[in-house]
Coordinates of C-alpha atoms in Angstrom, one line a residue:
M1 CA 69.3 96.8 148.1
R2 CA 70.3 94.3 150.9
I3 CA 68.6 91.5 149.2
Q4 CA 70.5 92.2 146.0
L5 CA 73.8 92.2 148.0
I6 CA 73.1 88.9 149.5
I7 CA 72.2 87.3 146.2
F8 CA 75.4 88.8 144.6
A9 CA 77.5 87.4 147.4
C10 CA 76.0 83.9 146.9
L11 CA 76.8 84.0 143.2
I12 CA 80.3 84.9 144.0
G13 CA 80.4 81.9 146.4
L14 CA 79.2 79.6 143.8
V15 CA 81.5 80.7 141.1
G16 CA 84.4 80.2 143.5
I17 CA 83.2 76.6 144.3
C18 CA 82.8 75.7 140.8
A19 CA 86.3 77.1 140.0
M20 CA 88.0 74.9 142.6
P21 CA 90.0 72.2 141.1
V22 CA 88.9 68.6 141.6
G23 CA 91.3 67.0 144.0
A24 CA 93.5 64.0 142.7
S25 CA 94.1 61.1 144.9
V26 CA 95.8 57.7 145.2
V27 CA 93.2 56.1 142.8
D28 CA 93.9 58.8 140.1
V29 CA 96.3 57.3 137.5
P30 CA 97.9 59.5 134.7
Q31 CA 99.0 58.1 131.3
G32 CA 102.3 56.2 131.4
S33 CA 102.3 55.7 135.4
T34 CA 102.9 52.6 137.2
I35 CA 100.0 50.6 138.7
F36 CA 100.1 47.3 140.7
V37 CA 98.5 43.9 140.6
G38 CA 95.6 43.9 142.9
E39 CA 94.8 47.6 143.0
E40 CA 91.0 48.4 142.7
G41 CA 88.8 51.2 142.1
L42 CA 91.5 53.1 139.9
V43 CA 90.5 56.2 137.9
L44 CA 92.2 56.3 134.6
Q45 CA 92.8 60.0 133.6
P46 CA 92.5 61.5 130.1
G47 CA 95.3 60.3 127.9
V48 CA 95.6 57.0 129.3
L49 CA 93.8 55.5 126.4
A50 CA 94.1 56.9 122.8
A51 CA 91.2 58.3 121.1
N52 CA 88.2 55.9 120.6
D53 CA 90.0 53.1 122.4
T54 CA 88.4 51.0 125.2
Q55 CA 91.0 48.2 125.6
V56 CA 94.5 47.7 126.7
A57 CA 97.0 45.1 125.3
W58 CA 100.1 43.3 126.7
Y59 CA 102.7 41.9 124.5
P60 CA 105.3 39.2 125.5
S61 CA 108.8 40.3 125.8
G62 CA 110.8 41.0 122.7
T63 CA 107.6 41.8 120.6
T64 CA 107.8 45.0 118.4
V65 CA 104.4 46.5 118.9
T66 CA 102.6 47.6 115.8
A67 CA 99.1 47.6 114.5
T68 CA 99.7 44.0 113.1
S69 CA 101.4 42.5 116.2
V70 CA 99.2 40.1 118.1
P71 CA 98.9 40.7 121.7
E72 CA 99.0 37.9 124.3
I73 CA 95.9 39.3 126.2
T74 CA 93.6 42.4 125.8
V75 CA 91.4 43.8 128.7
T76 CA 88.5 46.1 128.3
V77 CA 88.8 49.1 130.3
I78 CA 86.2 51.2 132.2
P79 CA 88.3 54.3 133.0
S80 CA 86.1 55.5 135.9
S81 CA 86.4 52.2 137.8
F82 CA 89.4 50.0 136.9
D83 CA 90.7 46.9 138.7
V84 CA 94.1 45.4 138.3
T85 CA 92.9 41.8 138.7
P86 CA 95.5 39.2 139.4
V87 CA 93.8 36.8 136.8
Q88 CA 94.5 39.2 134.1
F89 CA 97.6 41.1 135.2
S90 CA 99.8 38.7 137.3
G91 CA 103.0 37.6 135.6
R92 CA 102.4 40.4 132.9
S93 CA 104.6 43.2 134.2
G94 CA 105.7 45.9 132.1
G95 CA 104.0 48.1 129.5
W96 CA 100.3 47.8 128.5
Y97 CA 99.3 49.7 125.4
S98 CA 96.1 51.4 124.3
Y99 CA 94.4 49.1 121.9
P100 CA 93.8 48.9 118.9
N101 CA 94.1 52.5 117.7
G102 CA 97.0 53.2 120.2
V103 CA 99.2 50.6 118.9
A104 CA 98.6 51.8 115.4
E105 CA 100.4 55.1 116.1
A106 CA 103.8 55.9 115.0
T107 CA 105.0 55.8 118.6
P108 CA 102.8 53.0 120.3
H109 CA 100.5 54.6 123.0
L110 CA 101.8 53.4 126.3
A111 CA 98.7 53.4 128.7
F112 CA 100.4 52.4 132.0
L113 CA 103.0 50.0 133.5
V114 CA 102.1 47.1 135.7
D115 CA 104.3 45.7 138.4
Q116 CA 103.9 43.1 141.2
P117 CA 103.6 44.8 144.8
E118 CA 106.4 44.4 147.1
A119 CA 107.1 45.7 150.6
Q120 CA 109.3 45.3 153.8
V121 CA 109.4 47.1 157.2
K122 CA 112.4 47.2 159.3
L123 CA 113.2 48.5 162.7
W124 CA 115.4 51.5 162.5
V125 CA 117.8 52.8 165.4
Y126 CA 118.8 56.4 165.5
T127 CA 122.3 56.9 166.5
R128 CA 124.7 60.0 167.0
E129 CA 126.1 59.0 163.6
G130 CA 122.8 58.8 161.9
G131 CA 121.1 55.5 161.8
K132 CA 121.5 51.7 161.8
D133 CA 119.2 48.7 160.7
G134 CA 117.7 47.5 163.9
T135 CA 117.5 43.8 163.0
D136 CA 119.4 41.9 165.8
Y137 CA 120.2 45.0 167.6
K138 CA 120.5 45.0 171.5
T139 CA 117.8 47.3 172.2
I140 CA 117.8 48.9 175.7
R141 CA 115.2 51.2 177.2
G142 CA 116.0 54.7 176.1
V143 CA 117.0 53.8 172.6
K144 CA 115.7 56.1 169.8
L145 CA 113.7 54.0 167.2
G146 CA 111.9 54.5 164.1
F147 CA 110.8 52.5 161.0
R148 CA 112.3 52.0 157.5
M149 CA 110.1 50.9 154.6
E150 CA 111.5 49.2 151.5
T151 CA 109.0 49.0 148.7
N152 CA 108.3 49.3 145.1
L153 CA 104.7 51.0 145.9
Y154 CA 106.2 54.5 146.0
P155 CA 104.7 55.4 142.5
I156 CA 101.2 55.2 144.1
F157 CA 102.1 58.1 146.5
N158 CA 103.7 60.2 143.8
R159 CA 100.5 60.4 141.8
P160 CA 99.5 64.1 141.3
G161 CA 97.5 65.5 144.2
V162 CA 98.0 62.7 146.8
S163 CA 97.1 64.2 150.1
A164 CA 98.5 63.4 153.7
G165 CA 95.2 61.9 154.9
E166 CA 94.7 59.2 152.3
P167 CA 95.5 55.5 152.9
G168 CA 99.0 54.3 152.8
I169 CA 101.1 51.7 154.5
D170 CA 100.1 51.1 158.0
I171 CA 102.5 50.0 160.7
Y172 CA 101.6 48.6 164.1
V173 CA 103.4 47.8 167.2
V174 CA 102.2 45.1 169.7
A175 CA 103.3 45.7 173.3
P176 CA 104.0 42.9 175.9
G177 CA 100.6 43.0 177.4
G178 CA 99.0 42.7 174.0
S179 CA 98.3 46.4 173.4
T180 CA 98.5 47.5 169.7
Y181 CA 100.0 51.0 169.0
S182 CA 99.2 52.9 165.7
A183 CA 101.2 55.9 167.1
L184 CA 104.4 56.1 169.4
Y185 CA 105.7 58.8 171.6
D186 CA 108.8 60.5 170.4
D187 CA 111.5 62.3 172.5
A188 CA 110.5 66.0 171.9
T189 CA 109.5 68.3 174.7
P190 CA 106.5 67.7 175.4
P191 CA 106.6 64.4 173.2
H192 CA 104.4 64.0 170.1
A193 CA 102.2 61.0 169.5
V194 CA 103.7 60.3 166.1
P195 CA 101.2 58.3 163.7
I196 CA 102.8 55.2 162.2
T197 CA 99.8 54.6 159.9
N198 CA 99.0 56.0 156.5
Q199 CA 102.7 56.2 155.6
H200 CA 103.3 57.5 151.9
P201 CA 106.9 56.4 151.0
Q202 CA 107.9 58.4 147.8
T203 CA 111.1 56.5 147.2
S204 CA 112.0 52.8 147.3
V205 CA 113.5 53.4 150.6
A206 CA 111.7 55.7 153.0
Y207 CA 111.4 56.3 156.8
V208 CA 108.5 57.2 159.1
P209 CA 108.9 61.0 159.5
V210 CA 110.6 62.5 162.5
E211 CA 108.5 65.3 163.9
S212 CA 110.0 68.9 164.5
G213 CA 111.8 69.1 167.7
A214 CA 112.4 65.4 168.0
S215 CA 115.4 63.0 167.0
C216 CA 113.4 59.8 166.6
V217 CA 109.8 58.5 166.1
W218 CA 109.8 56.1 169.2
D219 CA 111.5 57.2 172.4
T220 CA 111.7 53.7 174.2
G221 CA 112.7 55.6 177.4
N222 CA 109.1 56.9 177.7
T223 CA 107.2 55.6 180.8
E224 CA 104.6 54.2 178.4
Y225 CA 106.8 51.5 177.2
G226 CA 108.0 48.9 179.6
A227 CA 110.6 46.3 179.1
G228 CA 109.5 43.1 177.3
M229 CA 108.9 41.6 173.9
Y230 CA 107.6 43.8 171.2
T231 CA 106.4 42.8 167.7
Y232 CA 105.8 45.1 164.7
Y233 CA 104.1 44.5 161.5
A234 CA 102.4 46.4 158.5
Y235 CA 99.7 46.4 155.7
A236 CA 99.6 48.1 152.5
D237 CA 96.1 49.4 153.0
V238 CA 95.7 51.2 149.8
N239 CA 93.5 50.7 146.8
G240 CA 92.6 47.0 148.0
L241 CA 96.4 45.8 148.0
K242 CA 95.9 44.5 151.7
N243 CA 93.8 41.6 150.2
V244 CA 96.5 40.8 147.8
M245 CA 99.6 41.3 149.9
G246 CA 98.2 40.3 153.2
K247 CA 100.3 41.1 156.4
I248 CA 103.8 42.4 155.7
Q249 CA 105.8 40.6 158.4
G250 CA 108.1 42.7 160.6
D251 CA 110.1 41.3 163.6
T252 CA 109.9 40.7 167.2
F253 CA 112.6 42.1 169.5
S254 CA 113.2 42.4 173.3
L255 CA 113.3 45.8 174.9
L256 CA 115.7 45.3 177.8
A257 CA 115.3 47.1 181.1
T258 CA 118.9 47.9 182.1
A259 CA 120.8 50.5 180.2
T260 CA 124.6 50.0 179.9
E261 CA 125.5 53.6 178.8
S262 CA 124.6 57.0 180.1
P263 CA 120.8 58.0 179.7
G264 CA 119.9 59.2 176.2
T265 CA 122.7 57.4 174.4
T266 CA 122.5 54.6 172.1
P267 CA 124.6 51.4 172.7
T268 CA 126.9 50.4 169.8
P269 CA 125.5 47.7 167.9
E270 CA 127.5 44.6 166.9
A271 CA 128.7 44.9 163.4
P272 CA 127.0 42.1 161.3
D273 CA 129.4 39.9 159.0
L274 CA 126.8 40.0 156.2
I275 CA 123.8 42.1 155.2
T276 CA 121.1 40.5 153.3
G277 CA 118.0 41.8 151.6
T278 CA 115.3 40.7 149.2
G279 CA 114.2 43.1 146.4
T280 CA 116.3 46.1 147.9
V281 CA 118.9 46.3 150.4
A282 CA 120.9 49.0 152.1
L283 CA 124.6 49.3 151.5
D284 CA 127.0 49.9 154.4
T285 CA 129.3 52.3 152.6
T286 CA 131.6 55.0 153.5
S287 CA 131.3 58.6 152.2
G288 CA 133.8 57.6 149.4
G289 CA 131.5 54.6 148.4
I290 CA 133.7 51.8 150.1
V291 CA 131.4 48.9 151.1
E292 CA 132.3 48.0 154.7
T293 CA 130.0 45.0 155.1
D294 CA 129.8 42.0 152.7
T295 CA 126.0 42.4 151.2
L296 CA 123.8 39.8 149.6
L297 CA 120.7 40.9 147.7
K298 CA 118.4 38.3 146.3
D299 CA 115.3 38.7 144.0
R300 CA 111.9 37.9 145.7
L301 CA 111.7 34.4 144.3
G302 CA 115.4 33.5 145.1
R303 CA 116.3 32.8 141.5
A304 CA 118.9 35.5 141.2
Y305 CA 121.3 37.4 143.4
V306 CA 123.8 40.3 143.4
S307 CA 126.7 39.9 145.9
V308 CA 128.9 42.9 146.9
E309 CA 132.1 42.1 148.9
K310 CA 133.6 44.2 151.6
G311 CA 136.1 46.6 150.1
T312 CA 134.3 47.2 146.8
R313 CA 133.8 50.8 145.7
A314 CA 130.2 51.3 144.9
L315 CA 129.2 54.6 143.4
N316 CA 125.9 56.0 141.9
D317 CA 125.5 57.8 138.5
K318 CA 126.8 61.1 140.2
A319 CA 130.0 59.3 141.5
Q320 CA 128.7 59.5 145.1
A321 CA 128.4 56.6 147.6
L322 CA 125.7 54.0 146.7
T323 CA 123.6 53.6 149.7
S324 CA 121.1 51.0 148.3
L325 CA 120.7 48.4 145.7
S326 CA 117.8 46.9 144.0
L327 CA 117.0 43.6 142.1
Y328 CA 113.8 42.7 140.4
A329 CA 112.8 40.3 137.7
V330 CA 111.3 42.1 134.8
D331 CA 108.9 40.5 132.1
N332 CA 109.0 43.2 129.4
S333 CA 111.5 46.0 130.1
Q334 CA 110.7 49.3 128.4
N335 CA 114.2 50.3 128.4
A336 CA 115.7 47.2 126.6
G337 CA 115.2 45.7 123.2
P338 CA 114.0 42.2 122.1
S339 CA 116.1 39.0 122.8
P340 CA 119.5 38.7 121.2
E341 CA 119.3 37.2 117.7
G342 CA 119.2 33.3 117.9
Q343 CA 118.6 33.4 121.6
N344 CA 115.5 32.8 123.7
Q345 CA 115.0 34.7 126.9
L346 CA 114.9 32.6 130.1
A347 CA 114.9 35.5 132.7
T348 CA 115.6 39.2 132.8
Y349 CA 116.6 41.2 135.9
Q350 CA 117.0 44.9 136.5
I351 CA 119.5 46.0 139.0
G352 CA 119.3 49.4 140.3
P353 CA 119.9 52.3 140.7
E354 CA 120.6 52.8 137.0
G355 CA 124.0 54.2 136.1
S356 CA 125.7 52.8 139.3
T357 CA 129.2 51.2 139.1
F358 CA 131.2 48.6 141.1
F359 CA 135.0 48.5 141.4
P360 CA 136.5 46.0 140.8
S361 CA 133.2 44.2 140.4
A362 CA 130.0 42.7 142.0
E363 CA 128.8 39.1 141.4
L364 CA 125.6 38.4 139.6
G365 CA 124.1 34.9 139.8
I366 CA 121.2 33.4 138.1
R367 CA 119.9 29.9 138.8
I368 CA 119.9 27.5 135.9
S369 CA 116.9 25.3 135.6
D370 CA 117.9 22.9 133.0
N371 CA 121.7 21.7 132.9
S372 CA 121.3 20.2 129.4
L373 CA 121.1 23.8 127.8
F374 CA 123.8 26.2 127.1
H375 CA 123.2 29.4 128.8
T376 CA 124.6 32.9 128.2
I377 CA 124.2 36.2 130.3
Y378 CA 123.8 39.3 128.1
R379 CA 123.8 43.0 129.6
W380 CA 121.7 45.6 127.7
N381 CA 124.0 48.5 126.4
E382 CA 121.5 51.5 126.2
Q383 CA 124.1 53.7 124.2
A384 CA 124.6 50.9 121.5
G385 CA 120.9 49.9 121.6
K386 CA 121.8 46.1 121.9
W387 CA 122.6 43.3 124.0
Y388 CA 126.2 42.0 124.7
A389 CA 127.2 38.7 126.2
I390 CA 129.4 38.9 129.2
D391 CA 131.7 36.2 130.6
A392 CA 129.9 33.9 133.0
E393 CA 130.8 30.4 134.4
T394 CA 128.3 27.7 135.7
D395 CA 128.9 26.8 139.4
N396 CA 127.9 23.1 139.5
D397 CA 127.8 23.1 143.3
D398 CA 124.9 25.4 143.5
G399 CA 123.6 25.6 140.2
Y400 CA 124.0 29.2 139.3
L401 CA 125.5 31.0 136.2
K402 CA 127.7 33.6 137.7
A403 CA 129.3 36.7 136.2
A404 CA 131.4 39.5 137.4
I405 CA 129.7 42.8 136.8
T406 CA 130.8 46.5 136.9
K407 CA 127.5 48.2 136.2
T408 CA 123.8 48.2 137.1
G409 CA 121.1 47.9 134.5
F410 CA 119.3 45.1 132.6
Y411 CA 120.7 41.6 132.5
M412 CA 119.2 38.6 130.5
M413 CA 120.0 34.9 130.7
T414 CA 119.3 33.1 127.5
Y415 CA 119.3 29.7 125.8
P416 CA 119.9 29.1 122.0
A417 CA 116.7 29.2 119.8
G418 CA 118.6 27.0 117.3
P419 CA 122.2 26.3 116.3
V420 CA 124.5 27.8 118.7
T421 CA 126.5 30.7 117.5
E422 CA 129.2 32.8 119.2
P423 CA 127.5 35.6 120.9
T424 CA 128.7 39.3 120.4
A425 CA 131.0 40.2 123.5
E426 CA 130.8 43.7 124.8
P427 CA 134.1 45.4 125.5
T428 CA 134.3 45.7 129.3
V429 CA 136.1 48.8 130.6
L430 CA 136.1 48.6 134.6
P431 CA 135.5 51.9 136.4
T432 CA 138.8 53.4 137.5
A433 CA 139.5 54.0 141.3
P434 CA 141.2 57.3 142.3
A435 CA 145.0 57.4 141.4
T436 CA 144.7 53.9 139.9
T437 CA 144.9 52.7 136.3
V438 CA 143.0 49.6 135.6
P439 CA 143.7 47.8 132.2
T440 CA 140.8 47.0 129.9
E441 CA 139.8 43.4 130.1
I442 CA 139.1 41.6 127.0
P443 CA 136.2 39.2 127.5
T444 CA 136.9 35.6 126.7
P445 CA 134.7 34.5 123.7
I446 CA 132.1 32.0 124.7
P447 CA 132.7 28.7 123.1
T448 CA 130.4 27.1 120.6
Q449 CA 128.8 23.8 121.4
T450 CA 128.1 21.0 118.9
P451 CA 124.5 20.0 118.7
L452 CA 124.0 16.3 119.2
G453 CA 121.5 16.2 116.3
F454 CA 124.4 16.1 113.8
L455 CA 125.7 12.8 115.4
G456 CA 122.2 11.3 115.1
I457 CA 122.0 12.0 111.4
L458 CA 125.5 10.1 110.7
A459 CA 124.1 7.2 113.0
G460 CA 120.9 7.1 110.8
C461 CA 122.9 7.0 107.6
G462 CA 124.9 4.1 108.7
A463 CA 122.0 2.1 109.8
C464 CA 120.5 2.5 106.3
A465 CA 123.6 1.4 104.6
L466 CA 123.8 -1.8 106.6
L467 CA 120.3 -2.6 105.8
R468 CA 120.9 -2.1 102.0
K469 CA 123.9 -4.4 102.2
R470 CA 121.8 -7.2 103.6

């Protein structure tokens, strides 16, 4: 009887083990999610590929994807071990489709989205008012510090089933004597050794978490940390991205020995005249959304920028204060249609967060590479499902085509595909500030330009007439 009970217990245990779900991880990619150039060893989940497909395909911007469309490239896929190789995927951001059966469906079967990996790490100062960017901050022993991560890699850590112990973004601090810290003491009683490696940011702007009972990640008043020069940097050590992105440069700062205020308080930083960022930037806004510091955001290649002046009201899609802004070049937007009729796409940028507004306006600038061409900036109107031209002027001093914008979203700079026609102008209604009525602006039509080819034809006809006369 005892032997039978033991056998029965073992069988129950085996059934329980078999019934346990298989844990997902940072390598498991569901259908339609974002992957990054350089990721290795990914496992494509069922549904990423359409039935009987073994390939994915990428189409240039503006292509209507159908069974008869010709892709620029196709890649054979092994779902159990998939690498996003730079040779095949770099420069081909946006949607990749299951091929050939997937593109023949009524709605093309999107396998996944591809993006270039980007990340920045900044020192963060915890103050009584909340927090401040620690760049150029006068750091005195006793100041409460942490780290802010600005990255587009957050979809990796939102994949289903990712656990806390899996690889992520690793931050390191190098002390004056050369010691490297991967954990720092906070100000709890007693202090925690807070790990700063394996960070999993789940939004484009995230912070190293503060432990319970503490008000910061790094208490510089702890006796472990003497005065001197400290350096911090990071690696995106997840799915092979470290090999592609390399070291994520942080900064070097001086931890001063002498405090100028009472212990446990944070000195007031000098307010910067200009906040700058690449890819993403934090906005210094009041609770009502008024920008308090001029802000300049550039894309990572420096070919486009968004400038928001002090005094501008910046609100998100819920009419709340906008706290951050992003600017990325996109090759093939999934939310915008093909290029406007008669126009060739030169560059397309996405300004986020989607649905945000500026009053009276922000400035968008896109660098012009060929002054001999006529350029136009269009904005994608999602409700109308089409591109509308917006007023823009060329600044001959710096070579940028500049436009006042009141909304985030997709913006495209184009040049004519043939004879120049007057583009369709989108009626621009500026957002209304409280208790202020703003008149509707009627955009000035963009003038047409006469092609020089017509003058060449007249000259040729004149030459033929002279020859016949002789």
